[in-house]
Short mmCIF file of C-alpha atoms and ligand atoms in Angstrom, two decimals:
data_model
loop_
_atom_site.label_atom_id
_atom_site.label_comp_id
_atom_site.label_asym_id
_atom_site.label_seq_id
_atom_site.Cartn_x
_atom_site.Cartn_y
_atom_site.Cartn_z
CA UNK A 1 0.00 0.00 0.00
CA UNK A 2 1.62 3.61 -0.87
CA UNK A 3 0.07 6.48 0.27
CA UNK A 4 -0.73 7.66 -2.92
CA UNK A 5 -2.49 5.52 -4.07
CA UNK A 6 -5.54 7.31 -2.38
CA UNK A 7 -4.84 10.85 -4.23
CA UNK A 8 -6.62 11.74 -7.39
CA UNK A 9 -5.42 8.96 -10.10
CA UNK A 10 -5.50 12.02 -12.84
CA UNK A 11 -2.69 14.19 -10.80
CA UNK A 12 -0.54 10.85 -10.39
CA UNK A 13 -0.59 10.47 -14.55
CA UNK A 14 -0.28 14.52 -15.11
CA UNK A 15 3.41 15.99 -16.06
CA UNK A 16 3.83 18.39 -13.90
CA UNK A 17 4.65 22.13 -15.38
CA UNK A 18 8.49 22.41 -15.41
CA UNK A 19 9.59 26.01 -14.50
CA UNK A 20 12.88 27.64 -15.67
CA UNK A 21 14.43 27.64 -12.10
CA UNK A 22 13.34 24.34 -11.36
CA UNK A 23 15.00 23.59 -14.72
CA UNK A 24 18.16 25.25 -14.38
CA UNK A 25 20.16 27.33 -11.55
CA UNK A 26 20.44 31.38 -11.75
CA UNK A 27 24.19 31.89 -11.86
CA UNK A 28 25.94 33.20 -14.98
CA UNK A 29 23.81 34.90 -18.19
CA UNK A 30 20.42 34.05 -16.79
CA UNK A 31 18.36 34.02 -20.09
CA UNK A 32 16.05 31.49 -19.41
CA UNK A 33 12.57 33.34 -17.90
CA UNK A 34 12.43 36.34 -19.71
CA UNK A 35 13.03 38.58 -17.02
CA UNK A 36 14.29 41.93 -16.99
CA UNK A 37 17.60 42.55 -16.72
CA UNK A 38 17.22 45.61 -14.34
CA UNK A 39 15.95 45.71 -10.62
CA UNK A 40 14.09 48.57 -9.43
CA UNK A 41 15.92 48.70 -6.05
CA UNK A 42 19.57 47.19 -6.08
CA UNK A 43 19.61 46.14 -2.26
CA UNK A 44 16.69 44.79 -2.91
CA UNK A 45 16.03 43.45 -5.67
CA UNK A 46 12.60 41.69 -7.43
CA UNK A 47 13.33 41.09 -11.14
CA UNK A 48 14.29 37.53 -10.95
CA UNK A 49 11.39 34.74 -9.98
CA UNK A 50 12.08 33.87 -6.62
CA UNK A 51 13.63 29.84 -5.91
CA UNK A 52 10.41 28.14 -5.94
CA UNK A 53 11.02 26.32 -2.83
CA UNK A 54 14.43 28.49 -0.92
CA UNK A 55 16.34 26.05 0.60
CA UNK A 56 17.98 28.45 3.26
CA UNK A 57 13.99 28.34 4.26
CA UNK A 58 13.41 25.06 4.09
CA UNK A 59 16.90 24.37 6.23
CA UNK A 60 15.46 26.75 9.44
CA UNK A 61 12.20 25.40 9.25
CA UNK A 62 12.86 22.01 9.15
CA UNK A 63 15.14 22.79 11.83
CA UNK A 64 12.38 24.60 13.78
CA UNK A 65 10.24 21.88 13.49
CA UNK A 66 12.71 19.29 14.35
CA UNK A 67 11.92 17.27 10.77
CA UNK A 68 13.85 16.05 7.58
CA UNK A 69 13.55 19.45 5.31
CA UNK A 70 12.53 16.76 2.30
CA UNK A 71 9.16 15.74 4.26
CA UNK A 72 8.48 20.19 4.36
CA UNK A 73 6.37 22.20 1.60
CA UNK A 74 6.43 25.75 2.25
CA UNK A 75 3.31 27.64 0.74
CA UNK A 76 1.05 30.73 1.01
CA UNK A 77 0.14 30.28 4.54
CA UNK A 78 -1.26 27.07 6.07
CA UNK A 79 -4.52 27.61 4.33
CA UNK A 80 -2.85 27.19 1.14
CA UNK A 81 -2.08 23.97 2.13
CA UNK A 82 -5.62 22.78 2.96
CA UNK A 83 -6.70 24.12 -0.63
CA UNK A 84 -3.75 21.22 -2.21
CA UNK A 85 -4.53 18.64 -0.01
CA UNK A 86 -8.48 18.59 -0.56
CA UNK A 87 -7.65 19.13 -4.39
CA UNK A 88 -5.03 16.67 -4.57
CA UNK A 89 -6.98 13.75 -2.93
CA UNK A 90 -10.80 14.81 -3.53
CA UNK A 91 -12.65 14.03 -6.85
CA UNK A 92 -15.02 15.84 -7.09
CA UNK A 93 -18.42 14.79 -6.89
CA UNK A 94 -16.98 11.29 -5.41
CA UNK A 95 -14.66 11.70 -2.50
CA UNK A 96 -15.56 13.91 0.94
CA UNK A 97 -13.44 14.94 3.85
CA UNK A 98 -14.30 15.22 7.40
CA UNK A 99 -14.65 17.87 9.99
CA UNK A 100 -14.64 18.10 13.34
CA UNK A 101 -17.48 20.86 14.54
CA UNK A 102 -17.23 23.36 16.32
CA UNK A 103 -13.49 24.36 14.27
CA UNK A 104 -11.80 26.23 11.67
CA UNK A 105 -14.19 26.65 8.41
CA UNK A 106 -11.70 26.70 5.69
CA UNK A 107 -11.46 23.18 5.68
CA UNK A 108 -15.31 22.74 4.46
CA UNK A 109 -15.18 26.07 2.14
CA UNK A 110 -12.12 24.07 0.14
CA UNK A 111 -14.25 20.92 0.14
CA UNK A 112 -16.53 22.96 -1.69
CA UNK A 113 -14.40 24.54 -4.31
CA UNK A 114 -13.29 21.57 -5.01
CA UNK A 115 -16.65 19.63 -5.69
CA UNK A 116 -15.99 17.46 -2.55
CA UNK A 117 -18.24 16.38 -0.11
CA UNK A 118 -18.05 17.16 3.96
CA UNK A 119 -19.08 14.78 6.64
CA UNK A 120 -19.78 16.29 10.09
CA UNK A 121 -18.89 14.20 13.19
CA UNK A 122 -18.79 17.05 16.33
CA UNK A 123 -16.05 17.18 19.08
CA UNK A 124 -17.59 15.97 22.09
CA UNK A 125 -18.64 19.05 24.18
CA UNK A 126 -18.80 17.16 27.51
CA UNK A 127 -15.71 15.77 27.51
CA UNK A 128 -13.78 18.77 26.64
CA UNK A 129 -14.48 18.96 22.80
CA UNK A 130 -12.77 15.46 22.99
CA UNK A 131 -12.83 14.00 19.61
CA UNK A 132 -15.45 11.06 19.16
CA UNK A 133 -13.17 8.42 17.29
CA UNK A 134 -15.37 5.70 17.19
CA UNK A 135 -17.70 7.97 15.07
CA UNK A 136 -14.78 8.88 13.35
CA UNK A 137 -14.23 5.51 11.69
CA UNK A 138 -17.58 4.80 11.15
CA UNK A 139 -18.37 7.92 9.01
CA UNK A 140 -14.55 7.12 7.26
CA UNK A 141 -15.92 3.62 6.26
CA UNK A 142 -16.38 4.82 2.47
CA UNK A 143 -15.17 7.74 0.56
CA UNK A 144 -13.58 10.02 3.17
CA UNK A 145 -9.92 11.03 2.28
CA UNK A 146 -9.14 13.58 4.45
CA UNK A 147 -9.73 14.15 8.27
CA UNK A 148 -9.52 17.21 9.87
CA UNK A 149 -7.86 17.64 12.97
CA UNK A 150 -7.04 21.35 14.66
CA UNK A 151 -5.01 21.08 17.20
CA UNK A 152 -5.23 23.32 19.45
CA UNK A 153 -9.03 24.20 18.24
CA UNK A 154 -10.08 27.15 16.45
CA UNK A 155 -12.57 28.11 17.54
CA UNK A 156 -12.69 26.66 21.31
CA UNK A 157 -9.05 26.45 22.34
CA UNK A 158 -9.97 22.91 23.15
CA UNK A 159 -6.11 20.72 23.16
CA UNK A 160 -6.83 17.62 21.40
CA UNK A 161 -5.34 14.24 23.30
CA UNK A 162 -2.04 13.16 20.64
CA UNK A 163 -2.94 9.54 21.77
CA UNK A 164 -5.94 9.36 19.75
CA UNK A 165 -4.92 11.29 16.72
CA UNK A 166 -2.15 8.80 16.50
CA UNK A 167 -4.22 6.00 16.89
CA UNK A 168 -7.16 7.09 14.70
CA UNK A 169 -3.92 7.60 11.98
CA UNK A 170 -3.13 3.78 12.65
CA UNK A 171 -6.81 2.83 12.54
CA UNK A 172 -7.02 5.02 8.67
CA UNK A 173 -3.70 3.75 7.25
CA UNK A 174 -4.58 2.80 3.72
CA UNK A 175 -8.04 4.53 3.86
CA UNK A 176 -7.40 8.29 4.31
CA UNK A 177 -5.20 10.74 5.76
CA UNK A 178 -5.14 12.47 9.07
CA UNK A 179 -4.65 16.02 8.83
CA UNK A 180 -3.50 17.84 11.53
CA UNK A 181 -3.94 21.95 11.81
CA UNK A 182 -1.35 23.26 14.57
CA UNK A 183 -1.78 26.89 13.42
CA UNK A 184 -1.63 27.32 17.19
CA UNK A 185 0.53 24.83 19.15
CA UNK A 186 3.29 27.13 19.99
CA UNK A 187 0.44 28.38 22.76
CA UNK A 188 -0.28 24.97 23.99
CA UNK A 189 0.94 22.93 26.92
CA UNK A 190 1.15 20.20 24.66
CA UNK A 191 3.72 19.15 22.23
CA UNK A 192 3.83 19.17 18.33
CA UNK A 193 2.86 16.03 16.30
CA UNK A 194 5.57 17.25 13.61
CA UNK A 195 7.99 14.69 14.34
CA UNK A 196 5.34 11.95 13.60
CA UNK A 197 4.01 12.89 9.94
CA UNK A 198 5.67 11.38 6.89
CA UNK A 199 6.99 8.70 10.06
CA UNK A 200 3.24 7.37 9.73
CA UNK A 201 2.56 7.94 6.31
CA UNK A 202 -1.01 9.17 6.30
CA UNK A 203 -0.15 11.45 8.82
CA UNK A 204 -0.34 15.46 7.79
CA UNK A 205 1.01 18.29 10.20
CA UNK A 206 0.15 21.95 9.21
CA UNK A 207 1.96 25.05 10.59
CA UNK A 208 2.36 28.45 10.41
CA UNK A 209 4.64 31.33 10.60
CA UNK A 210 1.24 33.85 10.99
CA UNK A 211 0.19 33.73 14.52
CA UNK A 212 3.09 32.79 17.54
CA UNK A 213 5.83 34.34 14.59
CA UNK A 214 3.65 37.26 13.95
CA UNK A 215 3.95 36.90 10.64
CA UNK A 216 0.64 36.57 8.69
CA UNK A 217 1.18 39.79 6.61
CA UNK A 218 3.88 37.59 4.69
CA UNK A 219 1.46 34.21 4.27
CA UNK A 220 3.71 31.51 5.34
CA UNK A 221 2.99 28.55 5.96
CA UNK A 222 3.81 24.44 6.00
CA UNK A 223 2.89 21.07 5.44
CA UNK A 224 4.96 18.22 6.52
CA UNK A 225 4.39 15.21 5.16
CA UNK A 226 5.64 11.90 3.36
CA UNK A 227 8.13 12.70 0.95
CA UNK A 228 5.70 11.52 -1.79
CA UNK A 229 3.01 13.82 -0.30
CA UNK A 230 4.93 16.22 -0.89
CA UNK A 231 6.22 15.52 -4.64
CA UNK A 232 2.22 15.32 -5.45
CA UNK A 233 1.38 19.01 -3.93
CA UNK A 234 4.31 20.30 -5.81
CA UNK A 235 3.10 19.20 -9.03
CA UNK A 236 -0.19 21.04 -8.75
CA UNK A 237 1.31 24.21 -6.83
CA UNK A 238 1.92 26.93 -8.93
CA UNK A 239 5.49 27.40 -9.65
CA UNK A 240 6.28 30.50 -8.14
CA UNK A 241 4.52 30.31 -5.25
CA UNK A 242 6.74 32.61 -2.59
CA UNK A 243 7.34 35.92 -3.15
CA UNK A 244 10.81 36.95 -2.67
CA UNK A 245 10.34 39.67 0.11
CA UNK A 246 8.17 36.86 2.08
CA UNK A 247 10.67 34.66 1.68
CA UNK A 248 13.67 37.07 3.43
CA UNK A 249 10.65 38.40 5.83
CA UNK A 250 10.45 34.37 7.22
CA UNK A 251 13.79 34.47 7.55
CA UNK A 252 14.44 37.46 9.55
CA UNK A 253 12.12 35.85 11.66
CA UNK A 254 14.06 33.18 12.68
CA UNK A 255 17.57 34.16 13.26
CA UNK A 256 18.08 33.26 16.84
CA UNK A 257 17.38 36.43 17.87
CA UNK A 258 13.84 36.96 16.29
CA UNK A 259 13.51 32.85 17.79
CA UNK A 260 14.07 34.38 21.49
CA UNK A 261 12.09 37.14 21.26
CA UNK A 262 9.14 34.96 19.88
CA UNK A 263 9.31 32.87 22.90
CA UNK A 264 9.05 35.92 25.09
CA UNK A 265 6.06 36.97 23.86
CA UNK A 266 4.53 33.72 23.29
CA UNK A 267 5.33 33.27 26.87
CA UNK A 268 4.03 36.62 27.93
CA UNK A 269 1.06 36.06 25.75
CA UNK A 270 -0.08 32.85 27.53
CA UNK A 271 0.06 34.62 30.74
CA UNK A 272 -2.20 36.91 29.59
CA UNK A 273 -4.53 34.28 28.75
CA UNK A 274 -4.61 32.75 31.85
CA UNK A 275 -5.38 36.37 33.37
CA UNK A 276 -7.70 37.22 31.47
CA UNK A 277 -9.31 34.87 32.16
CA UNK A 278 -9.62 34.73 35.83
CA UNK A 279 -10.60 38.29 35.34
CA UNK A 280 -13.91 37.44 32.98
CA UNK A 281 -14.96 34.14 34.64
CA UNK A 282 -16.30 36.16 37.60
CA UNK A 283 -17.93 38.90 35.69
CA UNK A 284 -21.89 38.80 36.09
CA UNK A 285 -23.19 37.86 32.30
CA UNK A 286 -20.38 35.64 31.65
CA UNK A 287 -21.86 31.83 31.14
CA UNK A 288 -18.35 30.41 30.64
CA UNK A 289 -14.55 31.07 29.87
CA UNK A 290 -13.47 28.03 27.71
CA UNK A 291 -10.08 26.84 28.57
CA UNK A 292 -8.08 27.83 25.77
CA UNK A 293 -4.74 26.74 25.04
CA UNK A 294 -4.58 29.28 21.68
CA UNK A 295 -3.67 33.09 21.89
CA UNK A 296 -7.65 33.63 21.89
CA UNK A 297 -10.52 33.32 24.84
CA UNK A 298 -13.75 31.84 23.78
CA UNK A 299 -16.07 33.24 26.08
CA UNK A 300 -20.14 32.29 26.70
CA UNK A 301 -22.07 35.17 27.44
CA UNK A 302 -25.74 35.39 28.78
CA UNK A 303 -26.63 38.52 25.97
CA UNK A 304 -23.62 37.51 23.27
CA UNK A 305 -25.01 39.93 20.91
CA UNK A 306 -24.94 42.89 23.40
CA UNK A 307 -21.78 42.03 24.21
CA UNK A 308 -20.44 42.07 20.65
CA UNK A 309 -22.01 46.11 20.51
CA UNK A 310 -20.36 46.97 23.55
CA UNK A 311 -17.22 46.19 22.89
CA UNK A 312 -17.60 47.41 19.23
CA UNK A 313 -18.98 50.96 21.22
CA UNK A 314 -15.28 50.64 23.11
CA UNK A 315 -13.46 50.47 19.81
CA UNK A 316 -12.69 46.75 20.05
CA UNK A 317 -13.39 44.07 17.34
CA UNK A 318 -13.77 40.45 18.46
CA UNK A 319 -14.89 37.36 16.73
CA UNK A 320 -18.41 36.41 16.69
CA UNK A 321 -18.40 32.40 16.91
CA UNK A 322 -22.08 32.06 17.09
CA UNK A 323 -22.40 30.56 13.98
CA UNK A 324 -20.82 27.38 15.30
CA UNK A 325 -22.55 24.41 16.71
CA UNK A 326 -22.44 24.36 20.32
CA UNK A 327 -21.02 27.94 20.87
CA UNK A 328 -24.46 29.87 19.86
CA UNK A 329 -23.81 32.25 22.56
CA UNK A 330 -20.09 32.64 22.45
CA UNK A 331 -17.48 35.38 21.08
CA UNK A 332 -13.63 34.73 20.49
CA UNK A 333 -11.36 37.23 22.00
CA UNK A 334 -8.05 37.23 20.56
CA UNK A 335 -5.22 37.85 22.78
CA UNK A 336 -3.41 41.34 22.27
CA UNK A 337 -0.93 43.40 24.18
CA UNK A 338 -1.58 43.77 27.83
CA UNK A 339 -2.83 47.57 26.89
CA UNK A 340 -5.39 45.55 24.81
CA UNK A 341 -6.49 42.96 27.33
CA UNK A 342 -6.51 45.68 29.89
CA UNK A 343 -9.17 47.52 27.57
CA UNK A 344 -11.21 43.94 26.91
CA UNK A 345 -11.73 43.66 30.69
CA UNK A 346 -12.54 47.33 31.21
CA UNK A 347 -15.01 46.99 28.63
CA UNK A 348 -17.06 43.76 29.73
CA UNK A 349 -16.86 45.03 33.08
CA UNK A 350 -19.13 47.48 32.46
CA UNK A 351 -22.78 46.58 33.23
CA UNK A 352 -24.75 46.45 30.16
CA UNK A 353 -27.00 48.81 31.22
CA UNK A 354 -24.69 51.83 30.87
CA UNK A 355 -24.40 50.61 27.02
CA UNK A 356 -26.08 53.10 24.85
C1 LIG B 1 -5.22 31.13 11.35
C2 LIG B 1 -5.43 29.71 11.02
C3 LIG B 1 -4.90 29.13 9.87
C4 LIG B 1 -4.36 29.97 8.76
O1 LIG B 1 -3.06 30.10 8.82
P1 LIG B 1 -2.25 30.77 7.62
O2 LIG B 1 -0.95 30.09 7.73
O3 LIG B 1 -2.21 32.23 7.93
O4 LIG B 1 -2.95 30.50 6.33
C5 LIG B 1 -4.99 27.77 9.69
N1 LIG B 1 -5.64 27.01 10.58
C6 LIG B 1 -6.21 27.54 11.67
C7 LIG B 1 -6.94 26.66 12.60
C8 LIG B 1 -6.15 28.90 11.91
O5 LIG B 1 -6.78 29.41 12.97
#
């Protein structure tokens, strides 16, 4: 059984575009991809196509993540790589993947680009949004090539247990994959499943340079998987898919330096969290404070929607979740600077009375 042999039998046949830097390097008389010969900016210049995947990028992250750098595929932000993955392995009108409700809803909006079909099996509310496996496999039993995981959860904060993912993985091999989103593990007690994917080879990891790296201005993101995996996504990727000044923007980001200073924050953002809170569980109109292991609060309120217009009256924007099974009366609060987590709790201390 390889691992490819559940992807889209069309893409395996399909010759992949071959670009001229993927053809050939870029030192001597470069005459190969009708450039220009002349850069706006000389320090910085922008008239070449950039390497379409930099290795010097490839090196730190695989380095960051603690993985071989041929099991990485650096995109557009993680989201780019849920778009490849449902259109490498869906057919449309034939294949479906499956969510997890309440959680992050790009995964069903690709589905639906890409003709493919979405089975719903909910995150157990009562036991923590624990996943229900058992329902898991059942729904997987025919035509379900991708599984969802986020991990952390978007939008609860919920952690999700490793043991299971890894044994649902086991209990799929040969049937789907297991994707897993860790957009924000870098907040979570919990370790990374990085180290794992490509090892089982229907295992997926997803991360992301745009929320602990504060870095979603320069969409990166990145999918580590089987070598083969990764082969297949490059074929249907277009070829230049990083922009140089992303591409030095990531790596400024991870010098040692920039590292540090991310771990500080992260660090002094999770602290926050936990404040935060302690401060809002005791407020009067607060139903719950989901325990959130993201840089974001979910919070239940008794009067969601009046909450939503009084912190838009004190200038502050926050998600409304309501939308999402289970959290009909929620918001998600995204953790700022302490100035802006100070204001939050100003804000919803108010009583609603005094809002206009
Ligand atoms: C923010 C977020 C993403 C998107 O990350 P990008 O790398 O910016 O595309 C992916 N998954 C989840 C769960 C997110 O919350």
């Amino acid at each position: 059984m390889n691992v490819l042999d559940l992807a889209r039998p069309e893409l395996l046949r399909l010759q992949a575009y071959s670009s001229a830097r993927m053809e050939a390097g870029s030192d001597g008389i470069v005459l190969n991809a009708n450039e220009s010969p002349w850069p706006h900016d000389e320090a910085a210049p922008l008239h070449r196509y950039p390497s379409p995947q930099p290795a010097r990028l490839r090196e730190r992250l695989a380095a960051l993540y603690g993985v071989d750098a041929s099991r990485l595929l650096i995109g557009r932000g993680s989201d780019e790589m849920i778009d490849l993955l449902v259109r490498a392995f869906c057919r449309a009108g034939r294949d479906a993947i499956l969510v997890q409700p309440p959680t992050f809803g790009m995964y069903a909006v690709c589905a639906a680009v890409q003709g493919a079909a979405v089975r719903a099996i909910p995150l157990v509310r009562e036991q923590g949004f624990a996943i229900d496996a058992p329902a898991v496999l059942a729904a997987c039993a025919t035509g379900v090539k991708l599984v969802f995981v986020c991990a952390p959860n978007n939008p609860t904060g919920a952690p999700v247990a490793p043991e299971t993912v890894l044994a649902l993985t086991d209990a799929l091999r040969g049937r789907a994959l297991v994707v897993v989103d860790e957009a924000y593990v870098e907040f979570a007690d919990g370790a990374s499943l990085a180290d794992q994917a490509g090892v089982r080879d229907n295992l997926v990891v997803l991360r992301t340079l745009s929320k602990a790296h504060a870095l979603a201005g320069a969409r990166i993101g990145c999918l580590i998987a089987a070598g083969a995996i990764v082969a297949l996504l490059r074929k249907i990727m277009p070829p230049y898919p990083l922009p140089a000044p992303c591409v030095t923007a990531a790596l400024a980001a991870l010098t040692p330096a920039a590292l540090l200073r991310t771990g500080e924050r992260v660090a002094g953002v999770c602290a926050q969290r936990q404040w935060l809170r302690r401060e809002l569980v005791d407020l009067p109109g607060v139903r719950e404070v989901l325990a959130s292991q993201g840089n974001f609060l979910t919070v239940r309120f008794e009067d969601a929607g009046a909450r939503l217009r009084q912190l838009l009256a004190a200038g502050i924007i926050v998600r409304d979740v309501r939308r999402h099974p289970g959290l009909e009366d929620a918001l998600r609060i995204t953790i700022g600077s302490p100035a802006e987590v100070q204001a939050v709790r100003a804000a919803l201390a108010q009583p609603l009375e005094d809002v206009a």
